[in-house]
Coordinates of C-alpha atoms and ligand atoms in Angstrom, one line a residue:
M1 CA 0.0 0.0 0.0
V2 CA 1.3 3.5 -0.9
F3 CA 1.2 6.0 2.0
I4 CA -0.2 9.3 0.9
P5 CA 1.2 12.1 3.0
D6 CA -1.3 14.7 4.4
I7 CA 0.6 17.7 3.2
D8 CA -2.2 20.2 3.7
R9 CA -1.9 20.2 7.5
L10 CA 1.8 21.2 7.1
Y11 CA 1.4 24.3 4.9
S12 CA 1.9 27.6 6.6
D13 CA -1.2 29.8 7.0
R14 CA 0.5 32.1 4.5
A15 CA 0.9 29.4 1.8
G16 CA -2.6 28.2 2.5
K17 CA -4.0 31.6 1.6
M18 CA -2.0 32.2 -1.5
R19 CA -3.9 32.4 -4.8
K20 CA -2.8 31.7 -8.3
S21 CA -2.2 34.8 -10.6
V22 CA -5.1 35.1 -13.1
I23 CA -2.6 36.3 -15.6
R24 CA -0.2 33.4 -15.2
E25 CA -3.2 31.0 -15.5
L26 CA -4.4 32.8 -18.6
L27 CA -0.9 32.5 -20.1
R28 CA -1.3 28.8 -20.0
V29 CA -4.8 28.9 -21.6
T30 CA -3.6 31.2 -24.3
Q31 CA -0.7 28.9 -25.3
D32 CA -3.3 27.6 -27.7
P33 CA -2.1 29.1 -31.0
E34 CA -5.6 29.7 -32.2
I35 CA -6.5 32.0 -29.3
I36 CA -5.8 35.7 -29.9
S37 CA -4.6 36.9 -26.6
F38 CA -5.1 40.4 -25.3
A39 CA -4.5 38.9 -21.8
G40 CA -0.9 38.9 -20.6
G41 CA 1.2 42.0 -20.5
L42 CA 3.7 40.6 -22.9
P43 CA 6.1 42.6 -25.1
N44 CA 5.9 41.9 -28.8
P45 CA 8.6 39.3 -29.6
K46 CA 9.4 41.3 -32.7
S47 CA 10.7 44.0 -30.4
F48 CA 13.5 41.9 -29.0
P49 CA 16.8 43.2 -30.3
I50 CA 18.2 39.7 -30.9
K51 CA 21.1 40.6 -33.2
D52 CA 22.3 43.5 -31.0
L53 CA 22.1 41.4 -27.9
E54 CA 24.0 38.6 -29.6
G55 CA 26.8 41.1 -30.2
A56 CA 26.7 42.3 -26.6
M57 CA 26.7 38.7 -25.4
D58 CA 29.7 37.7 -27.5
Y59 CA 31.6 40.7 -26.1
V60 CA 30.6 39.8 -22.5
M61 CA 31.8 36.2 -23.0
E62 CA 35.0 37.3 -24.5
H63 CA 35.9 40.1 -22.0
H64 CA 34.0 39.2 -18.8
G65 CA 33.2 35.6 -19.1
E66 CA 34.7 34.5 -15.8
V67 CA 32.8 37.1 -13.7
A68 CA 29.6 37.1 -15.8
L69 CA 29.1 33.4 -15.1
Q70 CA 30.0 33.7 -11.4
Y71 CA 27.8 34.7 -8.4
G72 CA 27.6 38.4 -8.0
T73 CA 26.9 40.7 -5.1
T74 CA 23.3 40.8 -3.8
Q75 CA 22.9 44.5 -4.7
G76 CA 24.0 44.0 -8.3
L77 CA 26.7 44.8 -10.8
K78 CA 28.3 48.2 -9.8
E79 CA 28.8 49.4 -13.4
L80 CA 25.1 48.7 -14.2
R81 CA 24.0 50.4 -11.0
E82 CA 26.1 53.5 -11.8
M83 CA 24.6 53.7 -15.3
I84 CA 21.1 53.4 -13.8
A85 CA 21.9 56.2 -11.3
E86 CA 23.1 58.4 -14.2
R87 CA 19.9 57.7 -16.2
A88 CA 17.7 58.4 -13.1
Y89 CA 19.5 61.8 -12.6
K90 CA 18.4 62.8 -16.1
E91 CA 14.8 62.3 -14.9
G92 CA 15.3 64.4 -11.8
I93 CA 16.2 61.7 -9.3
D94 CA 19.4 62.3 -7.5
V95 CA 20.7 59.0 -6.3
S96 CA 24.1 57.3 -6.1
A97 CA 24.9 53.8 -7.3
D98 CA 24.7 52.8 -3.6
E99 CA 21.0 53.6 -3.6
V100 CA 20.3 51.3 -6.6
T101 CA 19.6 47.6 -6.2
I102 CA 19.3 45.3 -9.1
M103 CA 16.3 42.9 -8.7
S104 CA 15.2 39.7 -10.4
G105 CA 12.3 41.5 -12.0
S106 CA 10.2 44.2 -10.3
Q107 CA 8.0 41.3 -9.2
Q108 CA 10.8 40.5 -6.8
A109 CA 11.0 44.1 -5.7
L110 CA 7.3 44.0 -4.9
D111 CA 7.8 40.8 -2.9
T112 CA 10.8 42.3 -1.1
V113 CA 8.7 45.4 -0.2
G114 CA 6.1 43.0 1.2
K115 CA 8.7 41.1 3.2
M116 CA 10.2 44.3 4.6
F117 CA 7.0 46.0 5.8
L118 CA 4.0 43.7 6.1
N119 CA 3.1 41.8 9.2
P120 CA -0.1 39.7 8.9
G121 CA -3.0 42.1 9.3
D122 CA -1.0 45.2 8.3
T123 CA -2.7 47.6 5.9
A124 CA -1.3 48.9 2.6
L125 CA -3.1 51.4 0.3
V126 CA -3.4 50.5 -3.4
G127 CA -5.3 51.8 -6.4
L128 CA -8.8 50.6 -7.5
P129 CA -7.8 49.1 -9.9
T130 CA -4.1 48.2 -9.4
Y131 CA -1.5 45.7 -10.8
L132 CA -2.5 42.2 -10.0
G133 CA 1.0 41.1 -9.3
G134 CA 1.3 43.8 -6.6
I135 CA -2.0 42.5 -5.0
N136 CA -0.6 38.9 -5.0
A137 CA 2.8 39.9 -3.6
F138 CA 1.3 41.9 -0.7
R139 CA -1.5 39.4 0.0
A140 CA 1.2 36.7 0.3
Y141 CA 2.3 38.5 3.5
E142 CA -1.3 38.5 4.7
A143 CA -1.8 42.2 4.4
N144 CA -5.1 44.0 4.2
L145 CA -5.3 46.0 1.0
S146 CA -7.4 49.1 1.2
G147 CA -8.4 50.3 -2.3
I148 CA -8.4 54.0 -3.4
P149 CA -10.4 54.8 -6.6
L150 CA -8.7 56.2 -9.6
D151 CA -9.9 58.8 -12.0
G152 CA -8.4 59.9 -15.4
D153 CA -5.5 61.3 -13.4
G154 CA -4.7 58.2 -11.4
M155 CA -5.2 57.6 -7.7
R156 CA -7.6 60.1 -6.1
V157 CA -5.5 61.8 -3.5
D158 CA -8.5 63.5 -1.8
I159 CA -10.0 60.0 -1.1
L160 CA -6.6 58.7 -0.1
E161 CA -6.2 61.4 2.5
D162 CA -9.6 60.8 3.9
R163 CA -8.9 57.0 4.1
I164 CA -5.6 57.6 5.9
K165 CA -7.4 59.8 8.5
E166 CA -10.1 57.1 9.0
L167 CA -7.4 54.4 9.4
L168 CA -5.4 56.5 11.8
K169 CA -8.6 57.1 13.9
Q170 CA -8.8 53.3 14.2
E171 CA -5.1 53.3 15.2
I172 CA -4.1 51.7 12.0
T173 CA -1.0 53.1 10.3
P174 CA -0.9 52.1 6.7
K175 CA 2.5 50.8 5.8
F176 CA 2.8 52.2 2.3
I177 CA 0.9 53.6 -0.6
Y178 CA 1.5 51.5 -3.8
V179 CA 1.1 53.4 -7.0
V180 CA 1.8 52.8 -10.7
P181 CA 1.6 56.5 -11.7
T182 CA 2.6 56.4 -15.4
F183 CA 0.5 54.4 -17.9
Q184 CA -1.0 52.5 -15.1
N185 CA -1.5 48.7 -15.3
P186 CA -4.4 48.1 -15.9
A187 CA -6.1 51.5 -16.3
G188 CA -3.5 53.2 -18.7
V189 CA -3.8 56.6 -16.9
V190 CA -1.1 59.0 -16.0
M191 CA -0.9 61.0 -12.8
P192 CA 0.0 64.6 -13.6
E193 CA 2.9 66.4 -11.9
K194 CA 0.5 68.4 -9.6
R195 CA -1.0 65.3 -8.2
R196 CA 2.4 63.6 -7.8
K197 CA 3.4 66.5 -5.6
Q198 CA 0.2 66.3 -3.6
L199 CA 0.9 62.6 -3.1
I200 CA 4.3 63.4 -1.7
D201 CA 2.8 66.1 0.5
I202 CA 0.4 63.5 2.0
A203 CA 3.2 61.0 2.5
N204 CA 5.3 63.7 4.3
E205 CA 2.4 64.9 6.4
Y206 CA 1.3 61.5 7.6
D207 CA 4.8 60.1 7.7
L208 CA 4.2 57.3 5.2
L209 CA 6.1 55.5 2.5
I210 CA 5.3 55.4 -1.2
V211 CA 6.1 52.4 -3.4
E212 CA 6.3 53.8 -7.0
D213 CA 6.2 51.1 -9.7
D214 CA 7.2 52.3 -13.1
P215 CA 7.6 49.7 -15.8
Y216 CA 5.9 51.7 -18.6
G217 CA 7.1 55.3 -18.2
K218 CA 9.3 55.1 -21.3
L219 CA 6.6 53.7 -23.5
R220 CA 5.2 57.1 -24.4
Y221 CA 3.2 57.7 -27.6
D222 CA 1.5 61.1 -27.3
I223 CA 2.7 63.0 -24.3
P224 CA 5.9 64.6 -23.0
P225 CA 7.6 62.8 -20.1
V226 CA 6.3 63.2 -16.6
K227 CA 8.8 63.2 -13.8
P228 CA 8.7 60.2 -11.5
I229 CA 7.2 60.8 -8.0
K230 CA 10.7 60.0 -6.6
A231 CA 11.9 63.2 -8.2
F232 CA 9.9 65.2 -5.7
D233 CA 10.9 63.1 -2.7
D234 CA 13.1 65.2 -0.4
E235 CA 12.6 63.0 2.7
G236 CA 13.6 59.6 1.3
R237 CA 10.0 58.1 1.5
V238 CA 9.7 56.8 -2.0
I239 CA 10.9 53.3 -3.1
Y240 CA 11.0 53.6 -6.8
M241 CA 11.2 50.5 -9.1
S242 CA 11.5 50.0 -12.8
T243 CA 12.4 47.1 -15.0
F244 CA 14.1 46.0 -18.2
S245 CA 11.1 43.7 -18.9
K246 CA 9.2 46.1 -21.1
I247 CA 12.1 48.0 -22.7
L248 CA 14.5 45.1 -23.4
S249 CA 13.5 41.6 -22.4
P250 CA 11.3 40.1 -19.6
G251 CA 13.3 36.8 -20.0
F252 CA 16.4 38.7 -18.6
R253 CA 14.5 39.0 -15.2
L254 CA 16.2 42.3 -14.5
A255 CA 14.8 45.3 -12.7
W256 CA 16.0 47.9 -10.2
T257 CA 15.0 49.9 -7.2
L258 CA 16.0 53.4 -6.1
A259 CA 15.7 54.0 -2.4
S260 CA 17.4 55.8 0.4
P261 CA 20.6 54.2 1.8
E262 CA 18.8 53.0 4.9
L263 CA 16.0 51.4 2.9
T264 CA 18.4 50.0 0.4
R265 CA 20.5 48.3 3.2
K266 CA 17.4 46.5 4.5
M267 CA 16.1 45.7 1.0
V268 CA 19.4 44.0 0.1
I269 CA 19.2 41.8 3.3
C270 CA 15.6 40.9 2.5
K271 CA 16.5 40.0 -1.1
Q272 CA 19.5 37.8 -0.1
A273 CA 17.3 34.9 1.0
L274 CA 15.3 35.1 -2.2
D275 CA 18.1 34.6 -4.8
L276 CA 21.5 35.5 -3.3
C277 CA 22.1 37.6 -6.3
T278 CA 20.3 38.6 -9.5
N279 CA 21.3 36.9 -12.8
T280 CA 24.9 38.0 -13.3
F281 CA 25.0 37.0 -16.9
T282 CA 22.0 39.1 -18.0
Q283 CA 23.3 42.1 -15.9
Y284 CA 26.5 42.1 -17.9
I285 CA 24.7 41.8 -21.2
A286 CA 22.2 44.6 -20.3
Y287 CA 25.1 46.8 -19.1
E288 CA 27.0 46.2 -22.4
F289 CA 23.9 46.9 -24.4
M290 CA 23.5 50.2 -22.6
R291 CA 27.2 51.0 -22.8
R292 CA 27.0 50.8 -26.6
G293 CA 24.2 53.4 -26.4
S294 CA 21.7 51.0 -27.8
L295 CA 18.9 51.2 -25.2
D296 CA 17.5 54.6 -26.0
L297 CA 17.3 53.9 -29.7
H298 CA 15.7 50.6 -28.9
I299 CA 13.0 52.3 -26.8
L300 CA 12.2 54.6 -29.7
K301 CA 11.7 51.5 -31.9
I302 CA 9.4 49.9 -29.4
C303 CA 7.3 53.0 -29.2
E304 CA 7.1 53.1 -33.0
L305 CA 6.0 49.5 -33.0
Y306 CA 3.3 49.9 -30.2
K307 CA 1.7 53.2 -31.1
P308 CA 0.1 52.0 -34.3
K309 CA -1.0 48.9 -32.4
R310 CA -2.7 51.0 -29.9
D311 CA -4.4 53.0 -32.7
I312 CA -5.6 49.8 -34.5
M313 CA -7.1 48.5 -31.2
M314 CA -8.9 51.8 -30.5
K315 CA -10.3 52.1 -34.1
A316 CA -11.4 48.4 -34.0
M317 CA -13.1 49.1 -30.7
E318 CA -15.1 51.9 -32.2
K319 CA -16.0 49.7 -35.2
Y320 CA -16.9 46.4 -33.4
F321 CA -17.9 47.2 -29.8
P322 CA -21.5 48.1 -29.0
E323 CA -22.5 51.6 -28.0
G324 CA -22.1 52.6 -24.3
Y325 CA -18.6 51.2 -23.6
I326 CA -16.0 53.5 -22.0
C327 CA -12.4 53.5 -22.9
H328 CA -10.0 56.4 -22.7
K329 CA -7.3 56.1 -25.3
P330 CA -4.1 55.3 -23.4
K331 CA -1.2 57.7 -24.1
G332 CA 1.4 55.1 -23.5
G333 CA 2.1 51.7 -22.0
M334 CA 0.6 48.4 -23.2
F335 CA -3.0 48.3 -22.1
A336 CA -6.5 49.6 -22.9
W337 CA -9.0 49.5 -20.0
V338 CA -12.6 49.1 -21.1
T339 CA -15.8 49.4 -19.1
L340 CA -18.8 47.8 -20.7
P341 CA -22.5 48.7 -20.5
E342 CA -24.7 47.5 -17.5
G343 CA -25.6 43.8 -17.5
I344 CA -22.2 42.3 -18.4
D345 CA -19.9 40.5 -16.0
T346 CA -16.6 40.2 -17.8
E347 CA -15.5 37.2 -15.6
V348 CA -18.6 35.3 -17.0
L349 CA -18.2 36.7 -20.5
F350 CA -14.7 35.3 -20.6
L351 CA -16.0 31.8 -21.2
D352 CA -17.8 33.0 -24.3
A353 CA -14.7 34.8 -25.4
I354 CA -12.6 31.7 -25.1
K355 CA -15.1 29.8 -27.2
E356 CA -14.6 32.5 -29.9
K357 CA -10.8 32.1 -29.4
V358 CA -10.1 35.5 -27.9
A359 CA -8.8 36.3 -24.4
Y360 CA -8.5 39.3 -22.0
V361 CA -8.1 39.8 -18.3
H362 CA -11.4 40.5 -16.4
G363 CA -11.5 43.7 -14.3
K364 CA -12.2 42.0 -10.9
A365 CA -8.6 40.6 -11.0
F366 CA -7.3 44.1 -10.5
H367 CA -9.7 45.1 -7.7
V368 CA -9.2 44.5 -4.0
D369 CA -12.8 45.3 -3.2
G370 CA -14.6 42.9 -5.5
G371 CA -15.3 45.7 -8.0
G372 CA -14.4 45.9 -11.7
G373 CA -17.1 43.4 -12.8
R374 CA -17.9 45.4 -16.0
S375 CA -14.3 46.1 -16.9
M376 CA -11.6 44.3 -18.9
R377 CA -8.0 44.9 -19.7
L378 CA -6.8 44.5 -23.2
N379 CA -3.1 44.3 -24.1
F380 CA -2.2 45.7 -27.5
S381 CA 1.6 45.2 -27.6
Y382 CA 1.8 41.4 -28.1
S383 CA -0.4 40.6 -31.1
T384 CA 0.3 41.4 -34.8
D385 CA -1.7 44.2 -36.3
E386 CA -3.9 41.8 -38.2
L387 CA -4.7 39.7 -35.1
I388 CA -5.5 42.8 -33.1
E389 CA -8.2 43.7 -35.7
E390 CA -9.5 40.1 -35.9
G391 CA -9.4 39.7 -32.1
M392 CA -11.4 42.9 -31.5
R393 CA -13.9 41.8 -34.1
R394 CA -14.4 38.5 -32.2
L395 CA -14.6 40.3 -28.9
G396 CA -17.1 42.8 -30.2
K397 CA -19.3 39.9 -31.4
V398 CA -19.1 38.2 -28.1
I399 CA -20.1 41.3 -26.2
K400 CA -23.0 42.2 -28.6
N401 CA -24.4 38.6 -28.4
K402 CA -24.3 38.8 -24.6
L403 CA -26.1 42.1 -24.5
E404 CA -28.7 40.9 -26.8
K405 CA -29.3 37.8 -24.7
E406 CA -29.6 40.0 -21.6
K407 CA -32.2 42.2 -23.4
A408 CA -34.2 39.1 -24.4
V409 CA -34.4 38.0 -20.7
L410 CA -35.7 41.4 -19.5
Ligands
LIG1 N1 4.7 46.0 -11.9 C1 3.8 46.2 -12.9 C2 2.9 47.4 -12.8 C3 3.8 45.4 -14.0 O1 2.9 45.6 -15.0 C4 4.7 44.3 -14.1 C5 4.7 43.3 -15.3 N2 3.6 43.2 -16.0 C6 5.6 44.1 -13.0 C7 5.5 44.9 -12.0 C8 6.5 42.9 -13.0 O2 7.5 43.0 -14.0 P1 8.9 42.3 -14.0 O3 8.9 41.5 -15.3 O4 9.9 43.3 -13.9 O5 8.9 41.3 -12.8
LIG2 O1 2.7 37.5 -15.4 C1 3.3 38.0 -16.4 O2 3.7 37.3 -17.3 C2 3.7 39.4 -16.4 C3 2.5 40.2 -16.9 C4 1.9 41.1 -16.2 C5 0.6 41.7 -16.7 O3 0.0 41.1 -17.6 O4 0.2 42.7 -16.1

């Protein structure tokens, strides 16, 4: 007889409460080549600079092979950190290489922030909607996530301040405010400079931290750059993070944080148990790619590739979607956020969509309060132009059919 161990009783409370990422699950479903996927936030594979990276890789192997294949420091390759600090300076962030930490993806930075600050039952403030991977990372530490609604200018700072006051009255000190201020995932909105400053004022007044997550700031199609919130941070309260995932390669698993020396020291200790060090090999390649001056040119090429995709998606939406939907054209990033007319639950609609071989992420996945039931996130970076058009046609049909069925029931 085979003895089957009762593992469930051994799991930590934390592991027992962990939930799968909807996006990761969808990535499995959408492996079916017939499905047109607007689901995952994947860069277009055509954007990967394979030839240029090959050149950088050969150079690294020839000149730094012995160190590039070795373990590195937990904080990351010094030359790369120096280069990131120089680039940050150009955006108004005055940090030294000692305040830069190279992370294994900004997902690891989010997990590290959770590990650093969240005890079970602690509260963090997040957007409604907000990035699903942030929700998962913080919930893994058993945090309560309090949702602050967004408008066309990002997180509503007036509501944020009222919520902080309410929490403080209940003797709850929120541990941090998590924001994706530029081309937000999923809503696509940008927080203007004025509101960024208001957010900093609130953090200063109530002695709180801000976690600024900025993977999309460089993917700009129609607007001039907006300074990161960290650029207005005189008191060292902002942990800024960005990533090479959307501007070079997500497979590299390379991101970085910018934080005060004190926060950086703790972050490096918290990261140590996760991976000892970030991938040394890809750090060297990314550094070499940047040293050759290739990154900025490459970012321009990505924007040239994605902007028309955004436009094709928006036009197709007008053509195929029924009247009454709301979608503000995103001015950058990789996502369009759509809210459909009354009577539609996008989580239920998803089953119809999959039958028609088209996928998206339903809005509830990005809400910590159970909201978002009429919304969906559509990625426009991954698919070819033709497939965007065709996928939107299929999705429009699915939505129209559903609305007609709803009408017939009434
Ligand atoms: N934060 C946000 C807002 C994201 O959209 C993503 C990726 N979709 C991440 C973090 C994680 O990115 P990375 O590949 O650097 O782990
Ligand atoms: O889980 C992934 O592959 C990253 C994508 C994130 C997103 O879709 O927002």
